[in-house]
PDB file of C-alpha atoms in Angstrom:
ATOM      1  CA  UNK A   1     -13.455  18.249 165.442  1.00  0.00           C
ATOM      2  CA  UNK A   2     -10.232  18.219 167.417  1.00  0.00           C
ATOM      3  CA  UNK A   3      -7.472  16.679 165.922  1.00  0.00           C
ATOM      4  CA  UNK A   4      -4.764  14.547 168.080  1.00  0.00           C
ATOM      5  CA  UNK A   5      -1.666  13.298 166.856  1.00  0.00           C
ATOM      6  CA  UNK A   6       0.019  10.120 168.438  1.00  0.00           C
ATOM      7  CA  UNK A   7       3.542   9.250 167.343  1.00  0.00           C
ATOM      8  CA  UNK A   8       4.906   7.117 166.908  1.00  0.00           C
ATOM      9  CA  UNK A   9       2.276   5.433 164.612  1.00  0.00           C
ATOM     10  CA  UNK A  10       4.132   1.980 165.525  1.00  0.00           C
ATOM     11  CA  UNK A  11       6.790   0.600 167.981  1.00  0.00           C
ATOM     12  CA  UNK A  12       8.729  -2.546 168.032  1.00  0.00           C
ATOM     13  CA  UNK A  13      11.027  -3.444 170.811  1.00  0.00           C
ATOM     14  CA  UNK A  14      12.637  -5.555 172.783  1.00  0.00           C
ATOM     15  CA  UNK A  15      11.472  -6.892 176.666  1.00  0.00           C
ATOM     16  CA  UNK A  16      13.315  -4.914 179.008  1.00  0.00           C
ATOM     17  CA  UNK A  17      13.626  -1.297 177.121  1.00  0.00           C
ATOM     18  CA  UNK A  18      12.093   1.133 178.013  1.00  0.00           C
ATOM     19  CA  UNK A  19       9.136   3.001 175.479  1.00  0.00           C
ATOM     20  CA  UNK A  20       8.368   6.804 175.241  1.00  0.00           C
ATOM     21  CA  UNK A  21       5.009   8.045 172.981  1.00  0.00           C
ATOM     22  CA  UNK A  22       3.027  11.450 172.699  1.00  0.00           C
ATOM     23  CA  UNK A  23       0.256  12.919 172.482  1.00  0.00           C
ATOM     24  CA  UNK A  24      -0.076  16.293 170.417  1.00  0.00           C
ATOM     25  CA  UNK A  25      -3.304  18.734 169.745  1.00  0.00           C
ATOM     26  CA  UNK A  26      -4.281  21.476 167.596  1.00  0.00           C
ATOM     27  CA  UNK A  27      -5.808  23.132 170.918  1.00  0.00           C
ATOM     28  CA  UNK A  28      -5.669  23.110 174.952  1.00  0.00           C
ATOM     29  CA  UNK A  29      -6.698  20.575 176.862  1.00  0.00           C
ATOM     30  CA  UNK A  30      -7.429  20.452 180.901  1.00  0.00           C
ATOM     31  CA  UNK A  31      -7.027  16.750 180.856  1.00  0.00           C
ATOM     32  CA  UNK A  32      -5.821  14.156 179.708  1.00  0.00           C
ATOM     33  CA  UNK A  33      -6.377  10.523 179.878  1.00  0.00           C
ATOM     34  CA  UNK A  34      -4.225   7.375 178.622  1.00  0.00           C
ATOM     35  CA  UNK A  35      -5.564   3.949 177.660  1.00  0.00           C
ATOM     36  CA  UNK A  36      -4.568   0.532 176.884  1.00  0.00           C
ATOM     37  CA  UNK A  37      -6.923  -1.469 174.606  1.00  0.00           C
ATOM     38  CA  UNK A  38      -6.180  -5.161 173.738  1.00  0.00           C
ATOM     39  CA  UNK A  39      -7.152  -6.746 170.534  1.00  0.00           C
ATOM     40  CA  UNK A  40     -10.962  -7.013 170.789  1.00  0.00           C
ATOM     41  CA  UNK A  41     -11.590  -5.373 174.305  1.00  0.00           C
ATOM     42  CA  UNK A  42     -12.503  -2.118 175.808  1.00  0.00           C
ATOM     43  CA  UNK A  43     -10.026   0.575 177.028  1.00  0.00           C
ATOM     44  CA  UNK A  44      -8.465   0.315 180.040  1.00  0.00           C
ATOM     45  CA  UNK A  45      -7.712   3.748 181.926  1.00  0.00           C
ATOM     46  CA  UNK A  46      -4.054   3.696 182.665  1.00  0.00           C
ATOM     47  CA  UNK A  47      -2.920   7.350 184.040  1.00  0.00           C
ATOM     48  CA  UNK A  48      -5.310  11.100 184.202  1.00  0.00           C
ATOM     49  CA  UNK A  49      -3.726  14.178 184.218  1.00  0.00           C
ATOM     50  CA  UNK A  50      -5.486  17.362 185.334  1.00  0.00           C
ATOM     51  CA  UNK A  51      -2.908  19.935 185.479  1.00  0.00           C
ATOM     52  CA  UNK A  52      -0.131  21.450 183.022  1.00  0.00           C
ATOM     53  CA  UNK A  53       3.264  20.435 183.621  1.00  0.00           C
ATOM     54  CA  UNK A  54       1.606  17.630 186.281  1.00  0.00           C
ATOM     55  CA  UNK A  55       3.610  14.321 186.546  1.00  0.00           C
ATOM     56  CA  UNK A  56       1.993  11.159 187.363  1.00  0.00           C
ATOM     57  CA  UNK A  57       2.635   7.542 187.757  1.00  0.00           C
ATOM     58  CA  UNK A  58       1.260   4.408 187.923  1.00  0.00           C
ATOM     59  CA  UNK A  59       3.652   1.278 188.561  1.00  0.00           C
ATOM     60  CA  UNK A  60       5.774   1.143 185.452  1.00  0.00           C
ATOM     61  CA  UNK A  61       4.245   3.793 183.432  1.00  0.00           C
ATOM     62  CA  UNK A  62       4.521   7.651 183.866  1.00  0.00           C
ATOM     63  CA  UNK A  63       2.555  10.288 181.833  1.00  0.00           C
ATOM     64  CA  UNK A  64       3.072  13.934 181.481  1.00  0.00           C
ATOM     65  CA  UNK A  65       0.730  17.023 181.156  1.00  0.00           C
ATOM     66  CA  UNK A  66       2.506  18.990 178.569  1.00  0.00           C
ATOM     67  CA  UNK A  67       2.885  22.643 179.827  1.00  0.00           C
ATOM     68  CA  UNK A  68       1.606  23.871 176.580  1.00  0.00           C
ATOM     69  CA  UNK A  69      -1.604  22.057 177.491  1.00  0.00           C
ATOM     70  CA  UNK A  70      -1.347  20.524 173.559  1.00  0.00           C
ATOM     71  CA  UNK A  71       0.698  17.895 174.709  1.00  0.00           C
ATOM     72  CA  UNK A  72       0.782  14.761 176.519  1.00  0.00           C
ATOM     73  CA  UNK A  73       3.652  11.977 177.052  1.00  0.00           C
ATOM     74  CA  UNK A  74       3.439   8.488 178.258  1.00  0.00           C
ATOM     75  CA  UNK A  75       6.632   6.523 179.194  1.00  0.00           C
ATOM     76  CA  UNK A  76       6.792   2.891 179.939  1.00  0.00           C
ATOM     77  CA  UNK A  77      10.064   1.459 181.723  1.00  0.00           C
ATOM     78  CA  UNK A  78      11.272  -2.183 181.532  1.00  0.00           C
ATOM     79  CA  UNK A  79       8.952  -3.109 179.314  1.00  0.00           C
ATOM     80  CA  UNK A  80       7.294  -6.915 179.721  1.00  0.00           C
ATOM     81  CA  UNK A  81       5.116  -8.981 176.829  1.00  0.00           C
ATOM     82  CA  UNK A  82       1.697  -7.867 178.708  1.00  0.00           C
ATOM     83  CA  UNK A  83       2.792  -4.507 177.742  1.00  0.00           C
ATOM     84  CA  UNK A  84       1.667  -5.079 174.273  1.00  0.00           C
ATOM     85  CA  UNK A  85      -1.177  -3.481 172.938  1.00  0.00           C
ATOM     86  CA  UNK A  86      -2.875  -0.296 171.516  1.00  0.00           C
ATOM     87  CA  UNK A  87      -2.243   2.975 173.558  1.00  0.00           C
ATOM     88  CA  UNK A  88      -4.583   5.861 173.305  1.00  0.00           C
ATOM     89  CA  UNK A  89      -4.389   9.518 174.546  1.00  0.00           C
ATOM     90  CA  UNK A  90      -7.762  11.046 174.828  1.00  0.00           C
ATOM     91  CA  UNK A  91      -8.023  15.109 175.601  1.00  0.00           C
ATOM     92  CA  UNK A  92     -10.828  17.447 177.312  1.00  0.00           C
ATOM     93  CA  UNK A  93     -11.695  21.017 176.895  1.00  0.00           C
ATOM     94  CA  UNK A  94     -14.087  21.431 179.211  1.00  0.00           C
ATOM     95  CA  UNK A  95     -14.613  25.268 179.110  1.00  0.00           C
ATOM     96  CA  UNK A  96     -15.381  24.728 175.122  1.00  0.00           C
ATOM     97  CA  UNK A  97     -16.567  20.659 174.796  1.00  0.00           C
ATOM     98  CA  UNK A  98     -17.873  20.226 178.056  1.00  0.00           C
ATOM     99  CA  UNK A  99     -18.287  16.767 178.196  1.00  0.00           C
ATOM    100  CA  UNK A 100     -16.451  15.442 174.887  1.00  0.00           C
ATOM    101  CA  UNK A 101     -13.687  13.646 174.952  1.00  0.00           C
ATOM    102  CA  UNK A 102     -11.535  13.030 171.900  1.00  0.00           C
ATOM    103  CA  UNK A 103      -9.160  10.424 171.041  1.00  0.00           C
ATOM    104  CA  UNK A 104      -5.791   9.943 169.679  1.00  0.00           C
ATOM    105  CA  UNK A 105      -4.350   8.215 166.685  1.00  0.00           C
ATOM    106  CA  UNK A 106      -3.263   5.385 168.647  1.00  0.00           C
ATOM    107  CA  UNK A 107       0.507   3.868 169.457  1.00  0.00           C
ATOM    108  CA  UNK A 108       0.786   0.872 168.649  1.00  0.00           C
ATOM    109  CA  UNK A 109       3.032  -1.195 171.082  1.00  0.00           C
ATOM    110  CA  UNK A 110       4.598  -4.936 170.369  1.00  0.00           C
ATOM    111  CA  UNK A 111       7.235  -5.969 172.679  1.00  0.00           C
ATOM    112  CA  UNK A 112      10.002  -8.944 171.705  1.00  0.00           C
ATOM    113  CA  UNK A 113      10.552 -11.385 174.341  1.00  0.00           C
TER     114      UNK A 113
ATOM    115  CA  UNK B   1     -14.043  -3.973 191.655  1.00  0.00           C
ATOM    116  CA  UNK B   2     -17.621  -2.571 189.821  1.00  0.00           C
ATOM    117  CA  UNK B   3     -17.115  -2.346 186.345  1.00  0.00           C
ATOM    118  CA  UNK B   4     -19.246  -1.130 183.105  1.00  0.00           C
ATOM    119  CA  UNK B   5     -20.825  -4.237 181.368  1.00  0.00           C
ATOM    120  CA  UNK B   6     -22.569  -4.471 177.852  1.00  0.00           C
ATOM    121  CA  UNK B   7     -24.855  -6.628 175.930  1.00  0.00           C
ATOM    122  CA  UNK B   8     -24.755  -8.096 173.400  1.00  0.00           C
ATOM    123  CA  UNK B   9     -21.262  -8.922 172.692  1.00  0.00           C
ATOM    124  CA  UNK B  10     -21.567  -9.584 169.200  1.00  0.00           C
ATOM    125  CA  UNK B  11     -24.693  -8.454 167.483  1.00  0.00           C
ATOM    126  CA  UNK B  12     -25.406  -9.689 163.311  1.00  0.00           C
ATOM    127  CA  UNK B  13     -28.363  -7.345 161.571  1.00  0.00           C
ATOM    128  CA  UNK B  14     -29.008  -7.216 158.146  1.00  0.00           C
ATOM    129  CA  UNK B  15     -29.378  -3.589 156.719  1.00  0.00           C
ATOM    130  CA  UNK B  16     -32.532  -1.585 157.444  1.00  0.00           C
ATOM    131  CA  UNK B  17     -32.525  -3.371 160.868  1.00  0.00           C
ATOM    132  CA  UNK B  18     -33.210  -2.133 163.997  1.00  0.00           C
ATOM    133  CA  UNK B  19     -30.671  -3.110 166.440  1.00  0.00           C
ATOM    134  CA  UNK B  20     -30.515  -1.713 170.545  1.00  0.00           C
ATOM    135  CA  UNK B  21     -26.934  -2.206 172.236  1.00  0.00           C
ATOM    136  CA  UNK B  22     -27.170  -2.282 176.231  1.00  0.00           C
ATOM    137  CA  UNK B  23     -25.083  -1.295 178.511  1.00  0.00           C
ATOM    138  CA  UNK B  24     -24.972  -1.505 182.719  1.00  0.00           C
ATOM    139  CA  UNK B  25     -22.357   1.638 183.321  1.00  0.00           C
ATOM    140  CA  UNK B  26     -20.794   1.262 186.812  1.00  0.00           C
ATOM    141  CA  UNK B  27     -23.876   2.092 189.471  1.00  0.00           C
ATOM    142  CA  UNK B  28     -23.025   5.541 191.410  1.00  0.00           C
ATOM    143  CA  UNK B  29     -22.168   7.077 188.303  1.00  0.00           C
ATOM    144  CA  UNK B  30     -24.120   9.553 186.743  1.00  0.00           C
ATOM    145  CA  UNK B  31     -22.168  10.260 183.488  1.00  0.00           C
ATOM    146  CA  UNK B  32     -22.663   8.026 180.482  1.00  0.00           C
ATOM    147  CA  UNK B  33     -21.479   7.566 177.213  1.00  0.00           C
ATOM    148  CA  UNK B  34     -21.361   5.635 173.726  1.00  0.00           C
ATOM    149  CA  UNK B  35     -18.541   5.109 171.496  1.00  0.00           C
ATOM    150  CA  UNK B  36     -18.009   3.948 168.477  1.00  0.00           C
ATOM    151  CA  UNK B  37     -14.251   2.303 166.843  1.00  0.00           C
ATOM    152  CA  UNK B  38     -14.250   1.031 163.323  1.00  0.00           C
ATOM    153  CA  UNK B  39     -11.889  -1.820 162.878  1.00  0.00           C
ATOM    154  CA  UNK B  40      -7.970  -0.376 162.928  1.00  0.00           C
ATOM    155  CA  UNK B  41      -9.322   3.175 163.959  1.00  0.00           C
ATOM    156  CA  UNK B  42      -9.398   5.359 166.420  1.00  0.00           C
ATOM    157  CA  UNK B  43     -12.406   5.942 169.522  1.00  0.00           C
ATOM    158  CA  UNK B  44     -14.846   8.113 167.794  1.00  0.00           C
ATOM    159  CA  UNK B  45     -17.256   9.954 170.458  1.00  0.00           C
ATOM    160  CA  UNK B  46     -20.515   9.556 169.708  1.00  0.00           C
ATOM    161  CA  UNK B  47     -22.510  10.857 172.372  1.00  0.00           C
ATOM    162  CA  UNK B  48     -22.667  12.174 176.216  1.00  0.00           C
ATOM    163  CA  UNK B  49     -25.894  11.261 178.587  1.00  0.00           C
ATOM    164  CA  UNK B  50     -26.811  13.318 181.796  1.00  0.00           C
ATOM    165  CA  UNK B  51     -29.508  13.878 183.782  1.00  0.00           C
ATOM    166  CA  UNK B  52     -31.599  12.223 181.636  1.00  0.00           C
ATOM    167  CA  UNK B  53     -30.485  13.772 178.950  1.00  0.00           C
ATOM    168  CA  UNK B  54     -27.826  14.248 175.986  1.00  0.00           C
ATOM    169  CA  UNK B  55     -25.017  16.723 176.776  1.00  0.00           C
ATOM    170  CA  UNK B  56     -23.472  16.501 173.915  1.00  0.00           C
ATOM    171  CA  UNK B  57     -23.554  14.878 170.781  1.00  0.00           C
ATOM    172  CA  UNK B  58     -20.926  14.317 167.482  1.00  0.00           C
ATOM    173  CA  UNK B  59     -21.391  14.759 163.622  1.00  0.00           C
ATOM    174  CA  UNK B  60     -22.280  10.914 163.370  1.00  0.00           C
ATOM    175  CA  UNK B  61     -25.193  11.218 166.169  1.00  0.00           C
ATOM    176  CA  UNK B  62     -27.578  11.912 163.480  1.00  0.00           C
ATOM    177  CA  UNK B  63     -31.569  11.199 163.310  1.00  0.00           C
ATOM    178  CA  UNK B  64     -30.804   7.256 163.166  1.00  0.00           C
ATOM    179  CA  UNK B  65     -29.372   7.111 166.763  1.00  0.00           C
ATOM    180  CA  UNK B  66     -30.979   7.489 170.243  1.00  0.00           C
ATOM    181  CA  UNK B  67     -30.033   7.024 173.394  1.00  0.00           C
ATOM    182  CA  UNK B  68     -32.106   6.099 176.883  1.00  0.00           C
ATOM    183  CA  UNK B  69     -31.859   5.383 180.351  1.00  0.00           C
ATOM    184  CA  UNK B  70     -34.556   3.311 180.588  1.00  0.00           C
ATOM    185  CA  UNK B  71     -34.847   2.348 184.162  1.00  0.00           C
ATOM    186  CA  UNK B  72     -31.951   3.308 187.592  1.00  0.00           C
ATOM    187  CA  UNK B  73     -29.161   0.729 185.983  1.00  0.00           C
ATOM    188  CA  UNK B  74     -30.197   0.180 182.046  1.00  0.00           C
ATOM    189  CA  UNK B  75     -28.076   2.866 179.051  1.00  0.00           C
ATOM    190  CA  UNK B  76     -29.159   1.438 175.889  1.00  0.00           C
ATOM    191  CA  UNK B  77     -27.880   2.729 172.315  1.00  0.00           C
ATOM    192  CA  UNK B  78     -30.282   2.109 169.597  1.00  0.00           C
ATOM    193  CA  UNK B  79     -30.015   2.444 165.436  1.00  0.00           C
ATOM    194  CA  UNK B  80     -32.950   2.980 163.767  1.00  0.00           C
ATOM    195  CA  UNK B  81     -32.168   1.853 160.199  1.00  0.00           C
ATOM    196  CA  UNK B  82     -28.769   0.151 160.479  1.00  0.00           C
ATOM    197  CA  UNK B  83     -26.330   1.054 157.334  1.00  0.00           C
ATOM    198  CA  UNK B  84     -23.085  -0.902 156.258  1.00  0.00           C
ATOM    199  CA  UNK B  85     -20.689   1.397 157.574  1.00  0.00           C
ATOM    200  CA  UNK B  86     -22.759   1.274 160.952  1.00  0.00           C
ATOM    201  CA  UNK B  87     -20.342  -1.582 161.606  1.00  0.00           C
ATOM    202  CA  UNK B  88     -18.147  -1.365 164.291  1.00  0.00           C
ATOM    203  CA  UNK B  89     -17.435  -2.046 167.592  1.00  0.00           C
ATOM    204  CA  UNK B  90     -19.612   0.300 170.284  1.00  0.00           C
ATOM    205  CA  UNK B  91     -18.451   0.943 173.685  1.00  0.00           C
ATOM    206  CA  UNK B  92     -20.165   2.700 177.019  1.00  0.00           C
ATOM    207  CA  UNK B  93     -18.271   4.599 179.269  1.00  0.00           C
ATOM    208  CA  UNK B  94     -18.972   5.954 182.517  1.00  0.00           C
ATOM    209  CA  UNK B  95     -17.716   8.610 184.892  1.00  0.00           C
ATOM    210  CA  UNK B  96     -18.427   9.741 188.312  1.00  0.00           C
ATOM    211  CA  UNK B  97     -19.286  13.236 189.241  1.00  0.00           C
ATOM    212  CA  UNK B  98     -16.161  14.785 190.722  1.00  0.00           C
ATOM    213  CA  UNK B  99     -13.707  12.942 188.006  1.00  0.00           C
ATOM    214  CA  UNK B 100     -13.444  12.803 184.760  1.00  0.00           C
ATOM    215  CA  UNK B 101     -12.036   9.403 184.580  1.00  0.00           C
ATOM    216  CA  UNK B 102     -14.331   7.249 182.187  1.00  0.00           C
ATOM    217  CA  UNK B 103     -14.479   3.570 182.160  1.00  0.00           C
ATOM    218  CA  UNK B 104     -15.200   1.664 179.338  1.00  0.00           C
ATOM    219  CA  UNK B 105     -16.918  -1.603 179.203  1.00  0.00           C
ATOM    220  CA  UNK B 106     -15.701  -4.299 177.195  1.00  0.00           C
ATOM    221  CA  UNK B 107     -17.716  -3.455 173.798  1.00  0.00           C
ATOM    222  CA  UNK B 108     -20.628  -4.774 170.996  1.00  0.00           C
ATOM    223  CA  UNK B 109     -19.444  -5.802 168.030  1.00  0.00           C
ATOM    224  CA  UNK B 110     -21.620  -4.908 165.554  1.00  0.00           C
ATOM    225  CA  UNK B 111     -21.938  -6.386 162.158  1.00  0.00           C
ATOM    226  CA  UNK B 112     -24.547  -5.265 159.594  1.00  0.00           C
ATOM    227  CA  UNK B 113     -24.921  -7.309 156.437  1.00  0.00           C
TER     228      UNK B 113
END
């Protein structure tokens, strides 16, 4: 299967600063989705991307569509304690896949009060 | 705001058992899905459902899995023989036709003994 690559693995900061992850794959994408999952809970769709260099926000967060298409970038300004969690890219080829989503490594965020 | 739901939230089985995991995906859509996360891990797809039938299916859909849409509002997952490492948590997702945005419900944790 397709292989995608979140770094960083782990983040630790403080409230207020600001947090930048990616997403990287072995092969294009045509979009690309970011979620939050809390301990014990489903994901939670945060930001979809359809297009390559698109840019697209959603209150504090902003995610990129890498014009490579084997990229992806979420950034999170002023970050708060709700912000803590597990963040997951997930990437679609639908030419090749059709249908089949597949899923990042996982970033996983804890913010300092 | 209509959202995916699944039952049980917690299922026990001991090995050999046959277990069924429901889900209610959100009601106009008409793309479904099961997931799979082992504890730490990553989402693992698992399989797609449309038209009343699979799309597409991963290496770990083998002969032990099925999937059906029983009735207009029912997606069911169901493991034949359960195993061990069949223990995880298993997640339904949904999409609409003119998106690919998938929501997830909130998840069967599955524990075989």
């Amino acid at each position: 299967g397709q292989q995608l690559n979140q770094s960083p693995q782990s983040m630790f900061i403080q409230e207020g600063e600001d947090v930048s992850m990616n997403c990287t794959s072995s092969s294009i994408f045509n979009t690309w989705l970011w979620y939050k999952q809390d301990p014990g809970e489903g994901p939670v769709l945060l930001i979809a991307l359809y297009k390559a260099g698109e840019l697209t926000s959603n209150g504090r967060l902003t995610a990129q569509f890498g014009i490579t298409r084997k990229d992806s970038f979420l950034n999170i300004s002023a970050s708060i304690p709700s912000d803590v969690g597990i963040y997951f890219c997930a990437g679609l080829d639908t030419p090749n896949t059709g249908n089949q989503f597949y899923f990042g490594t996982g970033t996983s965020l804890t913010v300092i009060p | 705001e209509p959202e995916v739901t699944q039952t049980p939230s917690h299922q026990v089985t001991q090995m050999g058992q046959e277990v069924i995991l429901r889900c209610v995906p959100i009601s106009n859509h008409l793309y479904f899905y099961w997931y799979r996360q082992i504890l730490g891990q990553k989402v693992e797809f698992l399989v797609s459902f449309y038209n009343n039938e699979i799309s597409e299916k991963s290496e770990i859909f083998d002969d032990q899995f099925s999937v059906e849409r029983p009735d207009g509002s029912n997606f069911t997952l169901k493991i034949r023989s359960t195993k061990l490492e069949d223990s995880a948590m298993y997640f339904c997702a949904s999409r609409g036709s003119f998106t690919y945005e998938q929501y997830f419900g909130p998840g069967t944790r599955l524990t075989v003994t």
